[in-house]
Coordinates of C-alpha atoms in Angstrom, one line a residue:
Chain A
X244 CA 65.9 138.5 89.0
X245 CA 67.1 135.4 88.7
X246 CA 67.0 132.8 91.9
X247 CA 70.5 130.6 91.8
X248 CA 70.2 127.4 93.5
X249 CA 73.2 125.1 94.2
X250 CA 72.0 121.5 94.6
X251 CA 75.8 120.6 96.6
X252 CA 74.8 123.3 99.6
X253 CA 71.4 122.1 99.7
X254 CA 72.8 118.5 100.0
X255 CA 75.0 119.7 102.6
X256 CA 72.1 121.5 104.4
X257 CA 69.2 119.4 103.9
X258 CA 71.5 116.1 105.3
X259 CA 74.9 117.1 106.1
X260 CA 76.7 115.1 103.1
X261 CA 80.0 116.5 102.3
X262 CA 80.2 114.8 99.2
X263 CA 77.9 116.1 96.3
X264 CA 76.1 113.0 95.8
X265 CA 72.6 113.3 94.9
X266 CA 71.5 109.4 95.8
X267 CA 68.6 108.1 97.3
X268 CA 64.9 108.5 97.1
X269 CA 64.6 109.7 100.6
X270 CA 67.6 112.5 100.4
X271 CA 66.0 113.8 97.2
X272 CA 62.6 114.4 99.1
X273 CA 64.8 116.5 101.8
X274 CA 66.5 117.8 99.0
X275 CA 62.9 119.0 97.6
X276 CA 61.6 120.3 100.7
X277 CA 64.7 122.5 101.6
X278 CA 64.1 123.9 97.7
X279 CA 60.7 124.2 98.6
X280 CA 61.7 126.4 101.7
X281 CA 63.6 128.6 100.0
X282 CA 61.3 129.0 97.0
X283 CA 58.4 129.9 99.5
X284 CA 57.5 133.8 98.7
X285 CA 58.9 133.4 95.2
X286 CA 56.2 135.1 93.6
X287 CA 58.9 136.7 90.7
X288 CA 58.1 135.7 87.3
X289 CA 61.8 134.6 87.0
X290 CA 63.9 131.7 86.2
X291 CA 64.6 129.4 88.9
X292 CA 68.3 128.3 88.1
X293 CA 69.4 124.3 89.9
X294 CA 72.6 124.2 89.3
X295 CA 74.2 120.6 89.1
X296 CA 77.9 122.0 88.7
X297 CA 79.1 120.7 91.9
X298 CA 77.0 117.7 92.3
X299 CA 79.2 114.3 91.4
X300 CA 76.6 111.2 91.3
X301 CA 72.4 111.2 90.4
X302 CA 71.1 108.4 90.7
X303 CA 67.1 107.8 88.8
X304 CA 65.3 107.7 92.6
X305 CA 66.9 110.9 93.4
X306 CA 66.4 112.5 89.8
X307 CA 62.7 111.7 90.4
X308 CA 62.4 113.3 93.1
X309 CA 64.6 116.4 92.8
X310 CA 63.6 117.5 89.6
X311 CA 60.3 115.8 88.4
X312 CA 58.4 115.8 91.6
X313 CA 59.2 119.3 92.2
X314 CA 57.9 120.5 88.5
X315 CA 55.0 118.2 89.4
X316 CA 54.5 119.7 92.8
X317 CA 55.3 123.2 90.8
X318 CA 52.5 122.9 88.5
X319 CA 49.6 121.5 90.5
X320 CA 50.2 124.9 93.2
X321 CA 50.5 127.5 90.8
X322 CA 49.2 126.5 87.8
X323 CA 52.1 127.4 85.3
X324 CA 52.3 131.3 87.0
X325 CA 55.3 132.7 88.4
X326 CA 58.5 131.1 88.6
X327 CA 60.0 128.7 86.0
X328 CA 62.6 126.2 86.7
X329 CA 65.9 125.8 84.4
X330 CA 68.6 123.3 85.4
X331 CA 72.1 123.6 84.9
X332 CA 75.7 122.3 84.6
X333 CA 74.5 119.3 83.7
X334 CA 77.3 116.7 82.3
X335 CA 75.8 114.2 79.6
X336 CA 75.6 111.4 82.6
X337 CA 73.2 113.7 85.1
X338 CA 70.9 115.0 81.7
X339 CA 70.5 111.5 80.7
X340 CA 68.9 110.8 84.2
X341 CA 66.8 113.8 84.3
X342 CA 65.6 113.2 80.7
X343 CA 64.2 109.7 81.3
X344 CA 62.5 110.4 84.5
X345 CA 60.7 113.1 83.1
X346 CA 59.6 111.2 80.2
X347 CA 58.4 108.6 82.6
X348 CA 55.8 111.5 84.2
X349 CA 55.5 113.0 80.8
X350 CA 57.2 116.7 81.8
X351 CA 59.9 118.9 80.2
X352 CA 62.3 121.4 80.9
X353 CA 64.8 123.4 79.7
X354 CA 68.8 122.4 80.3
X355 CA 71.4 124.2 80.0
X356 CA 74.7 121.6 79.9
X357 CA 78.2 122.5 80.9
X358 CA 79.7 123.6 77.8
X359 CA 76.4 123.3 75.5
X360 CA 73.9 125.0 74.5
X361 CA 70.4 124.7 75.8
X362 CA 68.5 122.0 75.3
X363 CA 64.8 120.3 75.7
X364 CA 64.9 117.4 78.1
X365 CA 62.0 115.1 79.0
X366 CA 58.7 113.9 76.6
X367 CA 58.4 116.7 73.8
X368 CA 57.5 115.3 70.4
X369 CA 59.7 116.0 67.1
X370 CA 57.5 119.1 65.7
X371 CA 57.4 121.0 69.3
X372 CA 61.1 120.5 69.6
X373 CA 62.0 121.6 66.2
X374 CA 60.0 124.6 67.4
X375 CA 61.4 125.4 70.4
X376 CA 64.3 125.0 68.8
X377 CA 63.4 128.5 66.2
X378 CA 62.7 130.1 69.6
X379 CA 66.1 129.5 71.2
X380 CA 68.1 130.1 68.0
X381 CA 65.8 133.5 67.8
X382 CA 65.8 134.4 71.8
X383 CA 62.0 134.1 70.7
X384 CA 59.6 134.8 67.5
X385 CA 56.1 135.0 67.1
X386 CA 53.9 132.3 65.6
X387 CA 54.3 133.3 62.0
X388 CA 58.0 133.2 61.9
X389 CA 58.0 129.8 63.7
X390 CA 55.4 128.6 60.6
X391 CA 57.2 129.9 57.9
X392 CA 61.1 128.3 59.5
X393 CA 59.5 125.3 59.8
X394 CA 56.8 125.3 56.2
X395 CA 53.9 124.8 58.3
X396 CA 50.6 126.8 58.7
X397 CA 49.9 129.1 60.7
X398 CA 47.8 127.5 62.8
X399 CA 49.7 124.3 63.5
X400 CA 52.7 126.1 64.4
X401 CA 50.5 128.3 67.1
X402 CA 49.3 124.5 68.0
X403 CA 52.6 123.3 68.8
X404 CA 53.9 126.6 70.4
X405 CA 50.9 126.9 72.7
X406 CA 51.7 122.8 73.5
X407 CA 55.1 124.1 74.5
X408 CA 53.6 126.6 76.6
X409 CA 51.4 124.4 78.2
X410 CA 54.6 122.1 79.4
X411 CA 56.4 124.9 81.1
X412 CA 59.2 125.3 78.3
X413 CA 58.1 128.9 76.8
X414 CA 56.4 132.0 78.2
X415 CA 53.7 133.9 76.1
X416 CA 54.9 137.4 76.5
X417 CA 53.7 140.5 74.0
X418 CA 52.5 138.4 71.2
X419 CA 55.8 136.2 71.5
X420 CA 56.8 133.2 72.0
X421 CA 59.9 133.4 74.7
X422 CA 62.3 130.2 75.6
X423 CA 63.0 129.8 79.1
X424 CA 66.2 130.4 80.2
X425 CA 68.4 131.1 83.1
X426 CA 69.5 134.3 81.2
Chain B
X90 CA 72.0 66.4 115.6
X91 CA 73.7 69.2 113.4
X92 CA 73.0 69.5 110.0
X93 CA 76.2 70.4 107.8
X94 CA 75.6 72.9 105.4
X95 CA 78.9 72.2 102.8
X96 CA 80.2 75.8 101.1
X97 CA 81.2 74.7 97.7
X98 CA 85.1 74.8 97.2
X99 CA 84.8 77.6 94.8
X100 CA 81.8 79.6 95.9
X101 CA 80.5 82.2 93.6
X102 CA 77.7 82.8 91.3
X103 CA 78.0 79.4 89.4
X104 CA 77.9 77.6 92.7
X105 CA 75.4 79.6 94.2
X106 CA 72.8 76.6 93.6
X107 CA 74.5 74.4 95.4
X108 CA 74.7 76.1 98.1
X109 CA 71.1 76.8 98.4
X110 CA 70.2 73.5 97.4
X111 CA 72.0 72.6 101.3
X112 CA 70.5 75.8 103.1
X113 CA 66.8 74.5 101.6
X114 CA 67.6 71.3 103.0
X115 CA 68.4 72.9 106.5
X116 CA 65.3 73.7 106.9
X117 CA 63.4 72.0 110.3
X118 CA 67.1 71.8 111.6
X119 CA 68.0 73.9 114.4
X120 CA 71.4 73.3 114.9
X121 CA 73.6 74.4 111.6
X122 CA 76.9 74.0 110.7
X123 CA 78.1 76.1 107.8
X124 CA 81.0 74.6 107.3
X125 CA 83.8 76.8 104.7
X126 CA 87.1 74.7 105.7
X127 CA 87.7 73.5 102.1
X128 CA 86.7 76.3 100.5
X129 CA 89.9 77.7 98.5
X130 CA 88.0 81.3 96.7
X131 CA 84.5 83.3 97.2
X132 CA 83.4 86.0 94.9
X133 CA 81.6 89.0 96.2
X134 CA 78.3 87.2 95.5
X135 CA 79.5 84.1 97.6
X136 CA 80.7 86.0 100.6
X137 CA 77.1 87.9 100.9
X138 CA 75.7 84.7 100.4
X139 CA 77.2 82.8 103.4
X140 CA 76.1 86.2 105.6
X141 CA 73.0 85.9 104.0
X142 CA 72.2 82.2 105.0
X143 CA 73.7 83.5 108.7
X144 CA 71.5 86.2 108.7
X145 CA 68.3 83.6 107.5
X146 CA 69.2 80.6 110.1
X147 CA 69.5 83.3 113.3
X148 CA 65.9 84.4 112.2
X149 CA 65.1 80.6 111.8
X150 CA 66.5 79.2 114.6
X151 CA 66.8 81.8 117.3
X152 CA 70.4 81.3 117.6
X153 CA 73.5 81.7 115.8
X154 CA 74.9 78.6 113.4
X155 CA 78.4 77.3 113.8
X156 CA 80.5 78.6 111.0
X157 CA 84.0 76.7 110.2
X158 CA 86.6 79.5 108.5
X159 CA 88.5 78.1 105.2
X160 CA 91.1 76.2 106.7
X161 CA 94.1 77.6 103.5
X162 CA 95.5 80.9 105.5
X163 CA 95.4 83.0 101.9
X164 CA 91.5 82.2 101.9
X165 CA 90.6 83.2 105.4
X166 CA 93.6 86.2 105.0
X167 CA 91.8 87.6 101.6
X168 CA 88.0 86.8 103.6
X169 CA 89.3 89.2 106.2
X170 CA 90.8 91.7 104.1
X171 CA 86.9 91.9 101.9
X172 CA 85.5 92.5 105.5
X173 CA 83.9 89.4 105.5
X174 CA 84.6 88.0 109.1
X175 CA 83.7 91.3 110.7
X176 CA 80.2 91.2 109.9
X177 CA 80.2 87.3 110.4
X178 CA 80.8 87.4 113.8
X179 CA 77.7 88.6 114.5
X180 CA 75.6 86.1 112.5
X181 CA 78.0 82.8 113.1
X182 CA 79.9 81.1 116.0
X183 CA 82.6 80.9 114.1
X184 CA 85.3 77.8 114.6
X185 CA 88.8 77.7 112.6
X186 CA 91.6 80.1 112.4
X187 CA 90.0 84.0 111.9
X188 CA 93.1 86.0 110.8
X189 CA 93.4 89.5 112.7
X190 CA 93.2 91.5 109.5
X191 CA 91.2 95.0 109.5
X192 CA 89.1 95.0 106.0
X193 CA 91.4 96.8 103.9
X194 CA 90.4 98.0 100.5
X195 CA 93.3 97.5 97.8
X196 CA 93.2 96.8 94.1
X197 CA 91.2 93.8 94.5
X198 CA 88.8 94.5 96.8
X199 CA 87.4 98.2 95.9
X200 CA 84.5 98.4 98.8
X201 CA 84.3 95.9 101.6
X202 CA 81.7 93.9 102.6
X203 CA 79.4 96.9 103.9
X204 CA 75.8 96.9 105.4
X205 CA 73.0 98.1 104.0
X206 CA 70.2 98.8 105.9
X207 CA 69.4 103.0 105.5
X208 CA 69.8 105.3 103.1
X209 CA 72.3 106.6 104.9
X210 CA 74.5 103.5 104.2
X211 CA 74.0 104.1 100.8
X212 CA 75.7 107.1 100.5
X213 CA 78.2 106.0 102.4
X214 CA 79.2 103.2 100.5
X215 CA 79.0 105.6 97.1
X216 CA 81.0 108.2 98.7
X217 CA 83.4 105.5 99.6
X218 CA 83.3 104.0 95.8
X219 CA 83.9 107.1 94.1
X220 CA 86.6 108.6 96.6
X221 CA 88.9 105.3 97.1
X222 CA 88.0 103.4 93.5
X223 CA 87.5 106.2 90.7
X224 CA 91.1 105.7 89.6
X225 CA 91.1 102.4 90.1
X226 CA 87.9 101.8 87.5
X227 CA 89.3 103.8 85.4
X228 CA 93.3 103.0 85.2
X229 CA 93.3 99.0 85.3
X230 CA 89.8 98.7 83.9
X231 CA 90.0 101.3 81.1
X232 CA 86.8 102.4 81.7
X233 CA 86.0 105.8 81.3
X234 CA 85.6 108.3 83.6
X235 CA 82.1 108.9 83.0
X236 CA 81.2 104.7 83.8
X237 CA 82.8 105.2 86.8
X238 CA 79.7 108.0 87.9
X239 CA 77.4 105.8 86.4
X240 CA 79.1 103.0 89.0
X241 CA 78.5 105.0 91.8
X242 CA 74.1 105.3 90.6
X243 CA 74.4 101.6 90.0
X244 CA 75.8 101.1 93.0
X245 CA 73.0 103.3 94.5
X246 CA 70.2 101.7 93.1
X247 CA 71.3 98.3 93.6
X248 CA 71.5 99.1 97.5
X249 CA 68.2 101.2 97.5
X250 CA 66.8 98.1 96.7
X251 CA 67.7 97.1 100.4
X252 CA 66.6 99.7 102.1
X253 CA 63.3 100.1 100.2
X254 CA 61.8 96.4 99.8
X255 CA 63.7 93.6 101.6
X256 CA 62.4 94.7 104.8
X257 CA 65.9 93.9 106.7
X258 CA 69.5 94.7 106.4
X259 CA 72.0 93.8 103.6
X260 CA 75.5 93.9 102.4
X261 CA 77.1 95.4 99.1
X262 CA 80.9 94.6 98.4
X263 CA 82.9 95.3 95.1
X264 CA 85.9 93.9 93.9
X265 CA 87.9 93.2 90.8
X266 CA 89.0 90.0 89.4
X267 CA 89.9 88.3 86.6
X268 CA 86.8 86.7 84.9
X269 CA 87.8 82.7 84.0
X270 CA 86.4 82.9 80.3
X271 CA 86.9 86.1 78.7
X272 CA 90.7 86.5 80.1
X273 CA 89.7 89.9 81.4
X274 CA 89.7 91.8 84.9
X275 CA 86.0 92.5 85.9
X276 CA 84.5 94.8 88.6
X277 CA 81.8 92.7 90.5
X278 CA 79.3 94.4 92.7
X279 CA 77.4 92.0 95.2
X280 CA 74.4 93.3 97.0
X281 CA 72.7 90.8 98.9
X282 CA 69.8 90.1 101.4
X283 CA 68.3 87.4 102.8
X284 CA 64.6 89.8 103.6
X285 CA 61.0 89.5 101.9
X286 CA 62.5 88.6 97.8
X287 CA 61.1 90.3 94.9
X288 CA 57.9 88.3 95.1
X289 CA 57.0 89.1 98.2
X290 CA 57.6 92.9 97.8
X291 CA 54.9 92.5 94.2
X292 CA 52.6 90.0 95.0
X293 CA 50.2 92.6 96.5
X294 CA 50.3 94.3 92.9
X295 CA 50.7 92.1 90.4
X296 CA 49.9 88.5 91.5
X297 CA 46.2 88.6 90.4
X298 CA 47.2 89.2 86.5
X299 CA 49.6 86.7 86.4
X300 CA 47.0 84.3 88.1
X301 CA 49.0 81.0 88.8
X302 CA 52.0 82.3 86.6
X303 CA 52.5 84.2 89.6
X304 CA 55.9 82.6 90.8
X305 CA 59.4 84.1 91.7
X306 CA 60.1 84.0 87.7
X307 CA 57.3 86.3 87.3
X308 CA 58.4 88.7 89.8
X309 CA 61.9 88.9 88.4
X310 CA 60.6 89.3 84.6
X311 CA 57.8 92.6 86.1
X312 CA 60.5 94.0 87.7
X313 CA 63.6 93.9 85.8
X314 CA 62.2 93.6 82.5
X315 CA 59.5 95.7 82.5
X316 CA 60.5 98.0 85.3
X317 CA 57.3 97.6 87.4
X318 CA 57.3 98.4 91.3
X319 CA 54.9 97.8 93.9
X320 CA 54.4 101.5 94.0
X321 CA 51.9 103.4 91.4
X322 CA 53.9 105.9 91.3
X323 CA 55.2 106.0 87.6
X324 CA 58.6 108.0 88.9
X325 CA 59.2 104.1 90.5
X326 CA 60.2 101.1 89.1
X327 CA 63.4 102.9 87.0
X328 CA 66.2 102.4 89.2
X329 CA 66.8 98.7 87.2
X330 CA 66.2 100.4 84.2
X331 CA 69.1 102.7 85.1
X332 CA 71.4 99.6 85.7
X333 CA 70.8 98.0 82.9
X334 CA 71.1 101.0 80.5
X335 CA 74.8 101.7 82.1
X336 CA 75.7 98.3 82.3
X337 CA 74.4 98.1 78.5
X338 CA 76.5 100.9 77.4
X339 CA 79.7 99.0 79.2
X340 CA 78.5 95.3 78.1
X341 CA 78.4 94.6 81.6
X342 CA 76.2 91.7 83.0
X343 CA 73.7 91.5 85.5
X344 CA 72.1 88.8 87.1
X345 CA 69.6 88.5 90.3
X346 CA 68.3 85.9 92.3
X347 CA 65.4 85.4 94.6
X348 CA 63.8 82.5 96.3
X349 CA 63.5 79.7 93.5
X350 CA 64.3 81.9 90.4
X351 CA 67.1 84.0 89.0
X352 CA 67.2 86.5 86.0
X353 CA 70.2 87.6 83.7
X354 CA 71.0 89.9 81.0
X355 CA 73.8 88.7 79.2
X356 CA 76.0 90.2 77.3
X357 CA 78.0 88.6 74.3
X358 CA 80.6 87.5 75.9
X359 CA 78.8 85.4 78.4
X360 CA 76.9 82.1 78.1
X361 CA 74.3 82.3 80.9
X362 CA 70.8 81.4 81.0
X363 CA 68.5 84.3 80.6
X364 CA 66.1 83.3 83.5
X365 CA 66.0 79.8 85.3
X366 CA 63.1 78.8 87.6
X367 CA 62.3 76.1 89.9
X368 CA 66.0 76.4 91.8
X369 CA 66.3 75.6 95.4
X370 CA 65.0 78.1 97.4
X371 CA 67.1 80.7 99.2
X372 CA 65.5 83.8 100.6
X373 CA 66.0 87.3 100.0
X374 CA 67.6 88.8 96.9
X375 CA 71.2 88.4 95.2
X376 CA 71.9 90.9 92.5
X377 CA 75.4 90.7 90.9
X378 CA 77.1 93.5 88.2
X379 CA 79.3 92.3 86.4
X380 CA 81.6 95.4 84.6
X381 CA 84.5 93.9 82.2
X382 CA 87.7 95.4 81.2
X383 CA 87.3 97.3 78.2
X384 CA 89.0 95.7 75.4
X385 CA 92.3 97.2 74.5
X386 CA 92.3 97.5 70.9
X387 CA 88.6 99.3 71.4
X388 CA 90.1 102.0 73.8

């Protein structure tokens, strides 16, 4: 099951804009909080879809605190169970903005951009990205097929996979390595 | 005795000095006169300025200074028109002819001279920006459509800066121009207050590493260049960074002063000083983007 969130109606909820402009530091902490809400008694270990379709302007302070302090807030509650967060309908403008402030907190996620495919934003070094990368191509592998795609051993692939795991952009699930998607 | 504080006859970001250098030497006097009668154009940056000194001498002096309008009809007509006169009144006893204009946003002046003092102001004024102006920015400025969403988060930013540190109110107004040495219409935002400066909002922070470096230079450099706030939050500190990155991309310009100092990335086709210190001192902050035309051969 798959929890769809549309960032526009929680603007228009959380502080009555009509216009789907996600500004401000203090509108993206009302933002959070009415995701928060509705995220309370999530317990399914399902994608959590934000979806930017309708959203016209991001600006850094709000990016912060929409995306990166909820992953934050995310990870120190639950400790990496349960839900996972995927954003999408990104265009190139809003995914540039998400990707620098989660490099600034050192966090990643996965995007899914109008038109594109998915993609890694956020602070994931060159091996753990060409890595993730096997897994989306694959819809997921195991630790030996990601060593021999990428001529490593066996062990440093598991390294790097298990990093990926650690950062909230793969699940462990029957010996495999899964992307997360909103699929 | 009232002390005559002159507004330069072209009063924008090159004249901004000289202007301050008069408001620093108001200071002790309690009776003002800000006297625009000769002045023929302001830019954005010159309009927020004169609000700014009003806003700075009613704090001062407990009372509002005499303001004379420009005394051409065009000048005080186009003033009007940017919104200037409406916020005015409440800062100045103003003297001269005040046209009966409503602030009317055309293809010159893309947002009025608007306050800043919530966040709620600020997306106001971006709603405003990217309903009335897209098409603007993007027919008679070339620029593409993407810059003009990346307008509307500089335009963001540079206000949150208002409502976060100056501790007071402020005003943001855009308008385009042509720019008098590249031959090329510009967009200029202006955002402008006369509260606590970027010193001020850092000192707690970073004063004691900069020891007796520790100056209104020093405060511009930490937070522009190296996008430091006063907050430890890392998140912090990037909303600069943002500006500069879209203004990069779209070899705009900006350039900030506050008290005695003033910093400026410059693009190429600009010849100003990267940071100048030891200016007379004007509170608050000014911050100025500067977003040219693209070139028509590069389109």
């Amino acid at each position: 099951m798959i929890l769809e969130i549309d960032l526009r109606e929680v603007l228009a909820r959380s502080v009555g804009s009509p216009h789907g402009d996600l500004v401000t530091r203090s509108t993206g902490a009302k933002v959070r909080d009415s995701i928060e809400e509705s995220l309370t008694g999530w317990t399914a270990a399902a994608p959590v879809v934000l979806d930017f379709s309708s959203v016209r302007v991001l600006d850094c302070s709000c990016a912060d605190e929409v995306v990166a302090k909820l992953l934050l807030r995310h990870r120190e509650g639950a400790g990496g169970e349960g839900w996972w967060l995927v954003i999408r309908g990104l265009t190139e403008l809003h995914a540039e903005e998400i990707d620098l402030v989660l490099r600034r907190h050192r966090l990643a996620l996965v995007a899914e951009e109008q038109g594109g495919r998915p993609r890694l934003l956020g602070e994931v070094d060159g091996g753990a990205a060409a890595a993730w990368q096997v897994l989306a191509d694959r819809g997921g592998a195991d630790d030996e097929d990601v060593a021999a795609e990428l001529r490593l051993a066996p062990d440093e692939a598991r390294g790097l996979l298990d990093g990926l795991v650690g950062a909230g952009v793969v699940r462990r699930a029957q010996g495999r390595y899964m992307p997360l998607t909103a699929a | 005795m009232t002390y005559v504080l002159d507004v330069p006859q072209i009063f924008d970001e090159r004249s901004f000095d000289q202007f301050a250098a008069g408001y620093a030497g108001s200071s002790g006097e309690t009776r003002v006169l800000v006297d625009a009668h000769a002045t023929e154009w302001a830019s954005p940056t010159g309009l927020l300025g004169l609000l700014c000194a009003g806003q700075a001498l009613v704090a001062r002096c407990g009372h509002k200074p005499l303001f004379t309008a420009p005394a051409e009809r065009e000048v005080a007509h186009y003033w009007a028109r940017a919104g200037f006169f409406s916020h005015a009144a409440d800062l100045f006893e103003i003297h001269g002819s005040v046209p009966r204009v409503r602030p009317n946003p055309e293809r010159n002046v893309l947002l009025e001279v608007t306050p800043v003092t919530v966040a709620d102001d600020v997306h106001t004024v971006v709603g405003r920006i990217q309903e009335r102006s897209a098409a603007i920015l993007t027919s008679e400025l070339g620029l593409d459509p993407k810059a003009t969403m990346g307008f509307g988060m500089a335009l963001s930013e540079s206000c949150q800066n208002i409502v976060e540190h100056a501790g007071t109110g402020g005003w943001v107004a855009v308008q385009a121009y042509s720019w008098r040495n590249i031959g090329r219409r510009v967009v200029v935002i202006a955002v402008a207050d006369a509260g606590v400066g970027f010193r001020q909002t850092l000192e707690a922070t970073q004063a004691r590493q900069y020891g007796e470096r520790w100056g209104d230079a020093a405060a511009l450099e930490t937070a522009v260049i190296q996008g430091v706030s006063r907050f430890r939050d890392p998140g912090r500190g990037q909303g600069l960074a943002g500006i500069r990155r879209w203004l990069d991309r779209w070899h705009g310009k900006i350039s900030i002063r506050s008290g005695t100092a003033r910093i400026a990335i410059v693009p190429p086709w600009d010849k100003d000083e990267p940071l100048r210190d030891g200016l007379p001192h004007f509170p608050g902050a000014q911050v100025q983007l500067v977003v040219p035309e693209v070139e028509r051969e590069t389109q």
